[in-house]
Structures are given as structure tokens and as C-alpha cells.
XYZ file of C-alpha atoms in Angstrom:
66
model
C 84.106 -28.709 40.343
C 86.172 -26.096 42.168
C 88.927 -28.608 42.942
C 89.699 -28.926 39.220
C 91.788 -26.531 37.178
C 90.304 -23.568 35.374
C 90.992 -25.190 31.993
C 89.067 -28.345 32.982
C 86.135 -26.254 34.189
C 86.248 -24.287 30.924
C 86.144 -27.475 28.808
C 83.348 -28.840 31.006
C 81.282 -25.724 30.353
C 82.002 -25.919 26.617
C 80.831 -29.543 26.466
C 77.754 -28.691 28.535
C 76.855 -25.868 26.168
C 77.530 -28.036 23.083
C 80.417 -25.825 21.971
C 82.587 -28.977 22.174
C 81.421 -32.472 21.396
C 80.866 -35.112 24.048
C 83.072 -38.210 23.758
C 81.060 -41.425 24.120
C 84.117 -43.445 25.222
C 85.402 -40.879 27.702
C 87.313 -43.469 29.742
C 89.054 -44.718 26.626
C 89.972 -41.129 25.782
C 91.401 -40.655 29.283
C 93.513 -43.810 29.046
C 94.766 -42.718 25.619
C 95.829 -39.306 26.948
C 97.437 -40.851 30.022
C 99.361 -43.193 27.728
C 100.574 -40.209 25.693
C 101.821 -38.593 28.908
C 103.603 -41.796 29.956
C 105.282 -42.131 26.536
C 106.422 -38.493 26.426
C 110.042 -38.341 27.593
C 109.748 -34.560 28.066
C 107.243 -35.055 30.889
C 108.873 -35.364 34.325
C 109.252 -38.956 35.549
C 107.123 -38.352 38.647
C 104.159 -37.199 36.518
C 104.662 -40.066 34.065
C 104.568 -42.523 36.986
C 101.344 -40.959 38.284
C 99.783 -41.154 34.811
C 100.790 -44.807 34.419
C 99.345 -45.666 37.835
C 96.073 -43.881 37.055
C 95.772 -45.590 33.660
C 96.505 -49.021 35.110
C 93.845 -48.483 37.776
C 91.281 -47.517 35.156
C 92.121 -50.556 33.052
C 91.838 -52.969 35.989
C 88.658 -51.389 37.368
C 85.105 -52.345 36.525
C 84.850 -49.585 33.929
C 84.429 -50.621 30.310
C 87.459 -49.008 28.725
C 87.478 -49.814 25.017
């Protein structure tokens, strides 16, 4: 967990303690957020490209993204 940002670790702890709800379709939520990043023209192109690549890999993988 230490390789992830402080904010991710904070959200992880909040979900684990039931302060935040768990998302059943977590992969779908990830693809949705990555898509929002890709569509946001204020995000630097390099980050948008990385987000698009990550989303495409999730969609083509064996995971069941709804």
C-alpha cells in the first residue's frame, strides 16, 4: 500500500472501516473515472494518454467491466 498516494490510502482505510461505501463494480467505476480524465481537456495530454491506455487495457482484459 505504501506505493500509493496518501489520498488513496486514506480512502482505502475509510472503505475498510465502513465510513465510505464499497463499490460492487469497482472496475466499471475505474473505467468511468479514467474516461472522465481522458475527456477533460484541462488534463495534460500525457496523463490523458496514460488514462486512455489503462482504460483500454482494462476493457480488453479478462475482467468483467460492466
